[in-house]
CSV table of C-alpha atoms and ligand atoms in Angstrom, one decimal:
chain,number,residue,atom,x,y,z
K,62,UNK,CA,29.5,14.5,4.3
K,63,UNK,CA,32.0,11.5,4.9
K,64,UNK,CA,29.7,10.1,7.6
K,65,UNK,CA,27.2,9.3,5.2
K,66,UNK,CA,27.0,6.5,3.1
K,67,UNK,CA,26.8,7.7,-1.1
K,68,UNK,CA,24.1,5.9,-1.5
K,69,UNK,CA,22.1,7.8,1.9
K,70,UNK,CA,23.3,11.0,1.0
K,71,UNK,CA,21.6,10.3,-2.7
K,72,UNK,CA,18.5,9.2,-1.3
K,73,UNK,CA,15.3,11.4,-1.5
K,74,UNK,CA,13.1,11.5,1.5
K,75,UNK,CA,9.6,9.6,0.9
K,76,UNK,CA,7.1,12.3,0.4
K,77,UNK,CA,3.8,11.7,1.6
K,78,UNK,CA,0.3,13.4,1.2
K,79,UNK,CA,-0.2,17.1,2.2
K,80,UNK,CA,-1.8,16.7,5.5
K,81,UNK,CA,-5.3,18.4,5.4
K,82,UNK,CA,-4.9,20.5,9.0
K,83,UNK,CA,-1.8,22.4,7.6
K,84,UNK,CA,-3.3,22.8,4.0
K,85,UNK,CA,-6.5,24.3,6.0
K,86,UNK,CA,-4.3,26.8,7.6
K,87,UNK,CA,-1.4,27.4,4.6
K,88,UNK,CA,-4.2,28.3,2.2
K,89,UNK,CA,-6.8,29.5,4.8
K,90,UNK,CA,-9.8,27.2,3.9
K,91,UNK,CA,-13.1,26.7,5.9
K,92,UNK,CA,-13.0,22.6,4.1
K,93,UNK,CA,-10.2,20.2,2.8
K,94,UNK,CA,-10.6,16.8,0.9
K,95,UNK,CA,-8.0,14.4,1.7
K,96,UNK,CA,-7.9,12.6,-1.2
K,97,UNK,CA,-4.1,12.1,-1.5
K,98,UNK,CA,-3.4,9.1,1.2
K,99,UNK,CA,-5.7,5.8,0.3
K,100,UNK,CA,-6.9,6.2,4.1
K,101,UNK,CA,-10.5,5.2,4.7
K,102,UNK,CA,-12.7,8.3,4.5
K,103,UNK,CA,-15.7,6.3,7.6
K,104,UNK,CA,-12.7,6.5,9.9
K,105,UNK,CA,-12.0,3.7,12.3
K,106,UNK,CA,-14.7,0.9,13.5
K,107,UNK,CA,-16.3,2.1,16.7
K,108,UNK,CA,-15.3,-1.4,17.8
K,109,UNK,CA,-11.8,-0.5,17.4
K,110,UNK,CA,-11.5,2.6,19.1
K,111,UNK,CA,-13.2,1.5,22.1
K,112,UNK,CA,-10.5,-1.9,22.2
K,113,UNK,CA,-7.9,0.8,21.8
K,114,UNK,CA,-9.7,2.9,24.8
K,115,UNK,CA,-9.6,-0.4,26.6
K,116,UNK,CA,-5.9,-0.9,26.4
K,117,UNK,CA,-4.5,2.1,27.3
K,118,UNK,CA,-4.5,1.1,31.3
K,119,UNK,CA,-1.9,-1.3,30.2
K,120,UNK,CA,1.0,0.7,28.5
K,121,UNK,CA,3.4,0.6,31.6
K,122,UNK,CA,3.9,-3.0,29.8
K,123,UNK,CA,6.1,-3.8,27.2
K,124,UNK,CA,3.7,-5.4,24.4
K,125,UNK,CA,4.2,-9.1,23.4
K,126,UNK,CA,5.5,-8.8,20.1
K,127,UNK,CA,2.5,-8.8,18.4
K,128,UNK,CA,1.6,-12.2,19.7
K,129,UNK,CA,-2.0,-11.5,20.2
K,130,UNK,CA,-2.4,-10.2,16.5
K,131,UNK,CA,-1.0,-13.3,15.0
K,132,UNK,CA,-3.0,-16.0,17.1
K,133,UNK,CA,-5.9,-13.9,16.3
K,134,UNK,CA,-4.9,-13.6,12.3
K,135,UNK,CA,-3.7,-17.3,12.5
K,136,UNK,CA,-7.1,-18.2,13.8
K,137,UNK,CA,-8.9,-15.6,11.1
K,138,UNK,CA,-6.9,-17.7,8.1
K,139,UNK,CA,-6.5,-21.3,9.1
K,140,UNK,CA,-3.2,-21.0,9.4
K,141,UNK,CA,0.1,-21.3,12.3
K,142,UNK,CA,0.9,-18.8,14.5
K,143,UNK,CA,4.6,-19.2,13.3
K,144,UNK,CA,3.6,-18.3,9.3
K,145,UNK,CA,2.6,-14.6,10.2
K,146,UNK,CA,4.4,-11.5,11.4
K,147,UNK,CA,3.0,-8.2,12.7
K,148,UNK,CA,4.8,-5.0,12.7
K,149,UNK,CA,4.3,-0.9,13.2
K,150,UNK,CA,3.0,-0.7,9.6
K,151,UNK,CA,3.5,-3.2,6.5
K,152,UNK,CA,6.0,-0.4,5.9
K,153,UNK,CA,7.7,-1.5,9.3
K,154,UNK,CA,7.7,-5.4,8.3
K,155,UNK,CA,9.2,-4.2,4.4
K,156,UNK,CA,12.1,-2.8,6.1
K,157,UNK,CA,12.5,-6.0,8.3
K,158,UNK,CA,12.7,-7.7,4.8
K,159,UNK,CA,15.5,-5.3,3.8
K,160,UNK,CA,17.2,-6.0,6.8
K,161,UNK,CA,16.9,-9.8,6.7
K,162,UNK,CA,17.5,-11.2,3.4
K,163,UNK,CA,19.5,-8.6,1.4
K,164,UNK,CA,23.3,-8.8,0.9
K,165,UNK,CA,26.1,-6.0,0.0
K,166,UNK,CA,26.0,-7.3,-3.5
K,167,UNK,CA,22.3,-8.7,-3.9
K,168,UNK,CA,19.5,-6.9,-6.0
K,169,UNK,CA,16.3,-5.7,-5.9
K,170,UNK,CA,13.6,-6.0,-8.7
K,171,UNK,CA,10.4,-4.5,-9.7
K,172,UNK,CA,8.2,-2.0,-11.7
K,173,UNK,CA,8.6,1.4,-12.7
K,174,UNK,CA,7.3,3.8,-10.5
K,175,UNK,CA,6.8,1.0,-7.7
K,176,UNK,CA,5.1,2.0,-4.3
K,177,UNK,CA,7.9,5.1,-3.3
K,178,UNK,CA,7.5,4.0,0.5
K,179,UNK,CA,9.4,0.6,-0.8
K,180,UNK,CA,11.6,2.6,-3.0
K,181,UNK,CA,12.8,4.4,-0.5
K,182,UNK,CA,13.3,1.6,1.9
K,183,UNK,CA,15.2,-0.9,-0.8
K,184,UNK,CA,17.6,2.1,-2.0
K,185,UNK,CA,18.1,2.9,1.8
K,186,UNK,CA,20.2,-0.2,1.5
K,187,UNK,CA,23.0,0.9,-1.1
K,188,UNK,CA,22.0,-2.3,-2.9
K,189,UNK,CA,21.1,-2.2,-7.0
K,190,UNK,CA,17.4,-1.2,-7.4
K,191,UNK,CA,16.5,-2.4,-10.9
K,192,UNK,CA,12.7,-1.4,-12.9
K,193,UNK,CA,10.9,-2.6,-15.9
K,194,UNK,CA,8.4,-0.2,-17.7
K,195,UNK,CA,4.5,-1.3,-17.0
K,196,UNK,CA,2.6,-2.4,-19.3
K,197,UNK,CA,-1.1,-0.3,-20.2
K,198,UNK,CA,-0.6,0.1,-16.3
K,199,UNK,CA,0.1,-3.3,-15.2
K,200,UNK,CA,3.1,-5.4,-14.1
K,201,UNK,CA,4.5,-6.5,-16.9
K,202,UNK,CA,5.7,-9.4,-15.6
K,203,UNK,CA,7.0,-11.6,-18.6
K,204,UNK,CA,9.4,-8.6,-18.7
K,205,UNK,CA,10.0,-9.5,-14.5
K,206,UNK,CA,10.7,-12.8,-14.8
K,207,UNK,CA,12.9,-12.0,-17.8
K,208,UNK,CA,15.0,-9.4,-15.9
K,209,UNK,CA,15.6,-11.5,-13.2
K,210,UNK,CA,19.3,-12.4,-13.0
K,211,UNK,CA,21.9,-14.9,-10.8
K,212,UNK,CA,22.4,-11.0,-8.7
K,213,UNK,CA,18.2,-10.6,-8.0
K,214,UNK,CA,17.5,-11.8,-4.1
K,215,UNK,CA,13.8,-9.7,-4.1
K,216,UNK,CA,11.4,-9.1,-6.3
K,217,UNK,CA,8.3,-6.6,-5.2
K,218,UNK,CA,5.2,-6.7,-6.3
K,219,UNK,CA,1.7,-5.3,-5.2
K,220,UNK,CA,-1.7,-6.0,-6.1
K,221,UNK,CA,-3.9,-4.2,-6.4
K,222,UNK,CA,-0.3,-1.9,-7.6
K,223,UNK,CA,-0.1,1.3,-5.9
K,224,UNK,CA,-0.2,3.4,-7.5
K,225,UNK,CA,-1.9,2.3,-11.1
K,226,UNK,CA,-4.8,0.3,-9.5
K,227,UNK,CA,-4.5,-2.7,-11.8
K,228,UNK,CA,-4.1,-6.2,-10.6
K,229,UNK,CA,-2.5,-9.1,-11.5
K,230,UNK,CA,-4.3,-12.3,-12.3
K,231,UNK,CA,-3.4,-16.3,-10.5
K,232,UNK,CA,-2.8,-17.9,-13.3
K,233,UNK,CA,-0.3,-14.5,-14.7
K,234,UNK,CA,1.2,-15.0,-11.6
K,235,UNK,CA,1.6,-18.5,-11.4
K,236,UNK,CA,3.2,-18.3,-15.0
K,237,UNK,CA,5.8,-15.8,-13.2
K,238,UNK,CA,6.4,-17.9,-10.6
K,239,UNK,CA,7.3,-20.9,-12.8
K,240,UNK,CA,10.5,-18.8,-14.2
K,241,UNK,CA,11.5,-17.0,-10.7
K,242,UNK,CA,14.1,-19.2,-9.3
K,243,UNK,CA,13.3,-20.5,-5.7
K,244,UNK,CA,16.5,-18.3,-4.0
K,245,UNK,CA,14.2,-14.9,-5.2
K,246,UNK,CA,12.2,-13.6,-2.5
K,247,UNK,CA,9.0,-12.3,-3.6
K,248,UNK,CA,7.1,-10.1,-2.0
K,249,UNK,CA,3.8,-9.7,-2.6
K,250,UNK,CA,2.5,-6.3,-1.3
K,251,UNK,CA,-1.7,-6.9,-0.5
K,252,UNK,CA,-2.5,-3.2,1.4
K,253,UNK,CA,-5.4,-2.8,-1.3
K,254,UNK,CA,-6.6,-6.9,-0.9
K,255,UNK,CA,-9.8,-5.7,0.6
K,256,UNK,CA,-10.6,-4.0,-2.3
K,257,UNK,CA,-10.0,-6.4,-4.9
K,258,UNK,CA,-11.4,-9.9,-2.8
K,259,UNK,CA,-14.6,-9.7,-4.6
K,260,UNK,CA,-13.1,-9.8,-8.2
K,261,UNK,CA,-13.1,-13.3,-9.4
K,262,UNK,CA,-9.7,-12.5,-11.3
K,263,UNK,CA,-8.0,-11.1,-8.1
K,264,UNK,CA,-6.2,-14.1,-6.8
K,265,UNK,CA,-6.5,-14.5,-2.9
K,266,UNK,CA,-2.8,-15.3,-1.8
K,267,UNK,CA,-3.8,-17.2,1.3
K,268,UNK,CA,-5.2,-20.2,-0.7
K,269,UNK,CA,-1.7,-21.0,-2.0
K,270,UNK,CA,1.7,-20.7,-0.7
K,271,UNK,CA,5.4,-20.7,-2.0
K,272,UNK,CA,8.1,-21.0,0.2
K,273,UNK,CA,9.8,-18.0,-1.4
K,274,UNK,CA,6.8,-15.4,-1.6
K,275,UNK,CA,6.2,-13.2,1.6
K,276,UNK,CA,2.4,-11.5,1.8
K,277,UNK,CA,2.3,-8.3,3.5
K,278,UNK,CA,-0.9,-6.5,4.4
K,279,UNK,CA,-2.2,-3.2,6.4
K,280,UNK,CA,-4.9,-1.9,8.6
K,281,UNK,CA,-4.0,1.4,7.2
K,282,UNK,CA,-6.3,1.0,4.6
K,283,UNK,CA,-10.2,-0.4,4.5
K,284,UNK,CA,-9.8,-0.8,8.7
K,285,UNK,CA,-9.1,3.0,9.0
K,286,UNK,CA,-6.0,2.6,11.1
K,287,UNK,CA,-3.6,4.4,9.4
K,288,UNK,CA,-2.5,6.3,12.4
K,289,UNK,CA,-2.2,3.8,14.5
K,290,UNK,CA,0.9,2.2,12.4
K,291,UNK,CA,-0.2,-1.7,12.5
K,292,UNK,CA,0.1,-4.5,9.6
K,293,UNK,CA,1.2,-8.1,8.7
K,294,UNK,CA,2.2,-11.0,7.1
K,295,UNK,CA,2.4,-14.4,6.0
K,296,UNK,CA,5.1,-16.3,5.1
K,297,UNK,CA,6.8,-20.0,5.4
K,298,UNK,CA,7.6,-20.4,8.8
K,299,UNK,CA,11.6,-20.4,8.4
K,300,UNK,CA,11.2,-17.2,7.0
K,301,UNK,CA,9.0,-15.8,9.7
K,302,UNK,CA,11.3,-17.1,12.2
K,303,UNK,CA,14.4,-15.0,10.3
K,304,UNK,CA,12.6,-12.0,10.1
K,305,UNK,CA,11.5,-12.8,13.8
K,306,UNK,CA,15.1,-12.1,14.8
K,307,UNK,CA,15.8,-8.8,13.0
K,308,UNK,CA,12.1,-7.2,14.1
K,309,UNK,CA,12.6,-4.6,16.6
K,310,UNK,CA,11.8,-6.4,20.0
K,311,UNK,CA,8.3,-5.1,21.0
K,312,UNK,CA,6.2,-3.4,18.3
K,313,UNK,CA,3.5,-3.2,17.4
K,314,UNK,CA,2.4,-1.3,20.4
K,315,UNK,CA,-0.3,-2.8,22.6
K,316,UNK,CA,-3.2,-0.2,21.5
K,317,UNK,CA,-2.4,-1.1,17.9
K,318,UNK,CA,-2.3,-4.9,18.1
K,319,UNK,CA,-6.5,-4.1,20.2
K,320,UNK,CA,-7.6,-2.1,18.1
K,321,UNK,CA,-6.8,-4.6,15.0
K,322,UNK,CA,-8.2,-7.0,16.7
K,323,UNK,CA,-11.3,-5.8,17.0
K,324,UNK,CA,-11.3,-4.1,13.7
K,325,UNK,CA,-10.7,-7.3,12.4
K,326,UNK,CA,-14.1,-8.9,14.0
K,327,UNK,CA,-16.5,-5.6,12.6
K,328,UNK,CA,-17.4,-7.1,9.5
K,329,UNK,CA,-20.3,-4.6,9.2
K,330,UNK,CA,-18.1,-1.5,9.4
K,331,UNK,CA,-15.3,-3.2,7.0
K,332,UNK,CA,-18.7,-3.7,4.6
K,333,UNK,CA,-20.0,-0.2,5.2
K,334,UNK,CA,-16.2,0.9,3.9
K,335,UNK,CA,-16.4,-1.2,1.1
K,336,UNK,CA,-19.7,0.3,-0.2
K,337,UNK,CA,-18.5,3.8,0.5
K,338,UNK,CA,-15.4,3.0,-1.6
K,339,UNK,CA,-17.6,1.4,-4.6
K,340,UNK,CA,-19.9,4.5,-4.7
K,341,UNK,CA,-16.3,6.4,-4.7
K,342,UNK,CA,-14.5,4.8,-7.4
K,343,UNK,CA,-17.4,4.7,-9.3
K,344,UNK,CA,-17.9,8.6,-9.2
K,345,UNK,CA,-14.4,8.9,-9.9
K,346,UNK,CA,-14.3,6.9,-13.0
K,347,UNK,CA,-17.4,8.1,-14.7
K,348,UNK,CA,-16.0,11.7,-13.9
K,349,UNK,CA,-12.4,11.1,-14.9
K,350,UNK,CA,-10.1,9.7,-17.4
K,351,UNK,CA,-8.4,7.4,-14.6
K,352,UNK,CA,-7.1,4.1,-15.3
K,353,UNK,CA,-9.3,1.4,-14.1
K,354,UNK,CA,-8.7,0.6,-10.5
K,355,UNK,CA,-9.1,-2.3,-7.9
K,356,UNK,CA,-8.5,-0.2,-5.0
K,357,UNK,CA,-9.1,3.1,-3.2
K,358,UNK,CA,-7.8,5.6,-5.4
K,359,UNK,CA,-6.8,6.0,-8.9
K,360,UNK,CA,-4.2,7.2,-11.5
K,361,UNK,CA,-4.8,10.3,-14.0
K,362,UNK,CA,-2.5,10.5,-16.5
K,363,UNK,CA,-2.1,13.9,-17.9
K,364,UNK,CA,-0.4,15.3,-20.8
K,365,UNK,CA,2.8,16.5,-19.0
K,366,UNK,CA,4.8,16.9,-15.4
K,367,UNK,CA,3.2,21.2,-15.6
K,368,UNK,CA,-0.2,19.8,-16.8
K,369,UNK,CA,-0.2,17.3,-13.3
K,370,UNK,CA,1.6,20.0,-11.2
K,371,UNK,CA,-1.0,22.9,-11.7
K,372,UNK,CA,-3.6,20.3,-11.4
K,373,UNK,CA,-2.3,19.8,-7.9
K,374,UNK,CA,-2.2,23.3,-7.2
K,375,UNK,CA,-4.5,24.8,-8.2
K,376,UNK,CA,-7.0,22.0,-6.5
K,377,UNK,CA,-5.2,22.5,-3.1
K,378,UNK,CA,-6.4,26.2,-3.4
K,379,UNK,CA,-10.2,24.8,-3.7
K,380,UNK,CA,-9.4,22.5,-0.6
K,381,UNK,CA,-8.7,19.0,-2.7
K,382,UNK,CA,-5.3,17.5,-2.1
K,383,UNK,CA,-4.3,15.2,-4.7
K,384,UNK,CA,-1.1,13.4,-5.1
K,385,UNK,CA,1.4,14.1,-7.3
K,386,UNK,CA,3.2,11.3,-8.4
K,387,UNK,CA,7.0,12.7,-9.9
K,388,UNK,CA,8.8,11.8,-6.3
K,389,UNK,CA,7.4,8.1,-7.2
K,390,UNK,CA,8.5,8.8,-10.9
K,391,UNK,CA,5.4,9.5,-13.1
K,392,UNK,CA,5.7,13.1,-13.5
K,393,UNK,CA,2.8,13.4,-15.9
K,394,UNK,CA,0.2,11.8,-13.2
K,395,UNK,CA,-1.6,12.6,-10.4
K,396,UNK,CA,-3.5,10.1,-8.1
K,397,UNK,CA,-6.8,10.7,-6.5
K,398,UNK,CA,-7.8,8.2,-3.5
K,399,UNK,CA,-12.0,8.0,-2.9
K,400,UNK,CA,-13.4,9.8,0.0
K,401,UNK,CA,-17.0,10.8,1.1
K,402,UNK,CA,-19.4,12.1,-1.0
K,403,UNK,CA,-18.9,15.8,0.2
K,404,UNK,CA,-15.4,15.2,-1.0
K,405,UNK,CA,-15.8,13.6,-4.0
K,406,UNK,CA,-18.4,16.7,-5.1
K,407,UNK,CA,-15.3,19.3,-3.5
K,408,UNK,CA,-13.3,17.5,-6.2
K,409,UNK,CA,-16.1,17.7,-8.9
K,410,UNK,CA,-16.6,21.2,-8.2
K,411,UNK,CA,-12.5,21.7,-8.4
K,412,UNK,CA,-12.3,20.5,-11.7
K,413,UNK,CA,-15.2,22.1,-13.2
K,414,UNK,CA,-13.7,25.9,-11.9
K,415,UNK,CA,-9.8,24.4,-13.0
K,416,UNK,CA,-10.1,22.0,-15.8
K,417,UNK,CA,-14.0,21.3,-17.2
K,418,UNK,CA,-12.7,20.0,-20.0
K,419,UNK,CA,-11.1,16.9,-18.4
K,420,UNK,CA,-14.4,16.4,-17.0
K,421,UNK,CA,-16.0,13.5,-18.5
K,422,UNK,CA,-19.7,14.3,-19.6
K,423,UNK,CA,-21.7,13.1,-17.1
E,277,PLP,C1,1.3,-0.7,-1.7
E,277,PLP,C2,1.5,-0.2,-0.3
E,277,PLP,N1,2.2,-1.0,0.6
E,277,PLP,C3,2.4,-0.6,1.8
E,277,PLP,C4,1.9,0.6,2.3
E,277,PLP,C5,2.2,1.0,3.7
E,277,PLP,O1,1.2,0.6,4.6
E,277,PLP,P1,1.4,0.8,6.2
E,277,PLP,O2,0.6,2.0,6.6
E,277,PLP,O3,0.9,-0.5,6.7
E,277,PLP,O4,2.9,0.9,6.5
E,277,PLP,C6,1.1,1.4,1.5
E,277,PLP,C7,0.6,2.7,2.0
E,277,PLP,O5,0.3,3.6,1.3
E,277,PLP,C8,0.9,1.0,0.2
E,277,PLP,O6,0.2,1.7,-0.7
């Protein structure tokens, strides 16, 4: 088709998680686990639905921009108003970053296999989308800052990485830093931060900041807001005020920018989802051979791209959607976020009718 860019006709689609109401009715199940999305199993604070509730009388207004959110976040980190952005989704503020600071002829860097949501979004731009292999499951990112040439204009990076788990430490990233020259923009991808805060080696981005390295993060995650399309980020203030320009006018909506608000101020129900995902992971990794993960789901490499895809199959039949991972570029692995208890025992049960030899004794 002429009208279409190469590059746009070349692109495959991002493909998310099975969603658990048509699996219910495609394989005609009473139950479904959702364990292929990271979203938080508790569901939203209370808090936050009832802020949300609370809005609605006002939608014959256009929303602010997402002023409220960023005083409030400003206010929450000790920071300006004019260092953070809030969008429909980090996913909304990533393609802001597209939009802003890439050029015909620029490039983007990052890992193999890196979040497909950003792949998608950074190929969507016809620009050259470069990868260097992980290492055991983690950034290698000696190989990064090697790769990095005069053409590079953004490198990505997330930690905790979707979708290994593994995490980068301060002082591996402030090596990087040190050989990433100051016209790079690095974006440092923090939906799992929640997760990870508690781990002494997880470095907490908000205590330092570079001119050149944007922090995005979600409510789709711990704060249960998935559906509600709302996240952020931090950044120097020049760069805020770019992106500022390229944003689409209003968003996020008005119900989204309440209800983060007040997720934001439950603490207990952000601690009650933290436990829950503890107990999770830790079921998960005592059952499983998954790679050690700092976030809400983890990786299971398998012996082969058929190994992972009758996996996936054969547990949607039983009511457990997993993700497969080929679309992202890891044929050979599945991931498996945590969920409740019930779940996590739908999933136990799965495997011990599919595969009980990949369970590990328990
Ligand atoms: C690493 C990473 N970044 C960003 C996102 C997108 O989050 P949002 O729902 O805020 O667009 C996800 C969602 O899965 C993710 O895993």
């Amino acid at each position: 088709m002429t009208l279409v860019p190469s590059y746009i006709a070349a692109l495959k689609p991002y493909k998310p998680g099975r969603n658990a109401a048509e699996v219910q009715r495609a394989y005609g199940l009473k139950r479904v686990a959702g364990l292929a999305s990271n979203e938080n199993p508790l569901g939203p604070s209370p808090k936050a639905l009832e802020a949300i509730r609370r809005s609605l009388t006002d939608l014959n207004h256009y929303p602010n921009s997402g002023l409220d959110l960023r005083e409030k976040l400003a206010e929450e980190y000790g920071t300006k108003v004019a260092n953070v952005i809030a969008g429909s989704g980090s996913d909304s503020i990533m393609s802001d970053i597209i939009r802003t600071f890439l050029g015909d002829h620029d490039e983007v860097l990052t890992t193999e296999a890196a979040f497909g949501g950003f792949q998608v979004l950074a190929r969507s731009r016809g620009v050259d989308y470069r990868t260097v292999p992980y290492e055991h499951w983690r950034y290698d990112l000696h190989a990064l800052a090697a790769a990095v040439t005069e053409k590079t204009k953004i490198v990505y990076l997330a930690n905790p990485n979707n979708p290994t788990g593994t995490i980068f430490t301060r002082q591996e990233f402030d090596e990087f830093y040190r050989h990433v020259p100051a016209r790079v923009l690095i974006i440092l991808d923090e939906a799992y931060f929640d997760y990870a805060r508690d781990n002494p080696r997880y470095p907490d981005s908000m205590h330092y900041r570079y001119d050149n390295v944007i922090t995005l993060r979600t409510f789709s995650k711990v704060y249960g807001l998935a559906g509600l399309r709302i996240g952020y980020g931090f950044a120097h203030e020049d760069l805020i005020a770019e992106l500022m320009k390229v944003k689409l006018p209003f968003e996020p909506s008005t119900p989204a920018q309440a209800g983060a608000i007040a997720a934001l101020d439950d603490k207990e129900w952000l601690h009650r989802s933290l436990e829950l995902n503890a107990r999770g992971m830790r079921l998960l990794t005592e059952a499983l051979p998954v790679v050690p993960s700092e976030a809400n789901f983890a990786l299971l490499p398998l012996e082969s791209r058929e190994a992972a895809a009758h996996l996936v199959e054969e547990l949607l039949r039983r009511g457990v959607i997993i993700r497969p991972m080929e679309s992202w570029g890891l044929p050979q692995c599945v991931r498996i976020s945590t969920g409740t208890d019930e779940d996590l025992q739908m999933l136990i049960d799965a495997l011990e009718a599919v595969e009980p030899e990949m369970l590990l004794a328990r």
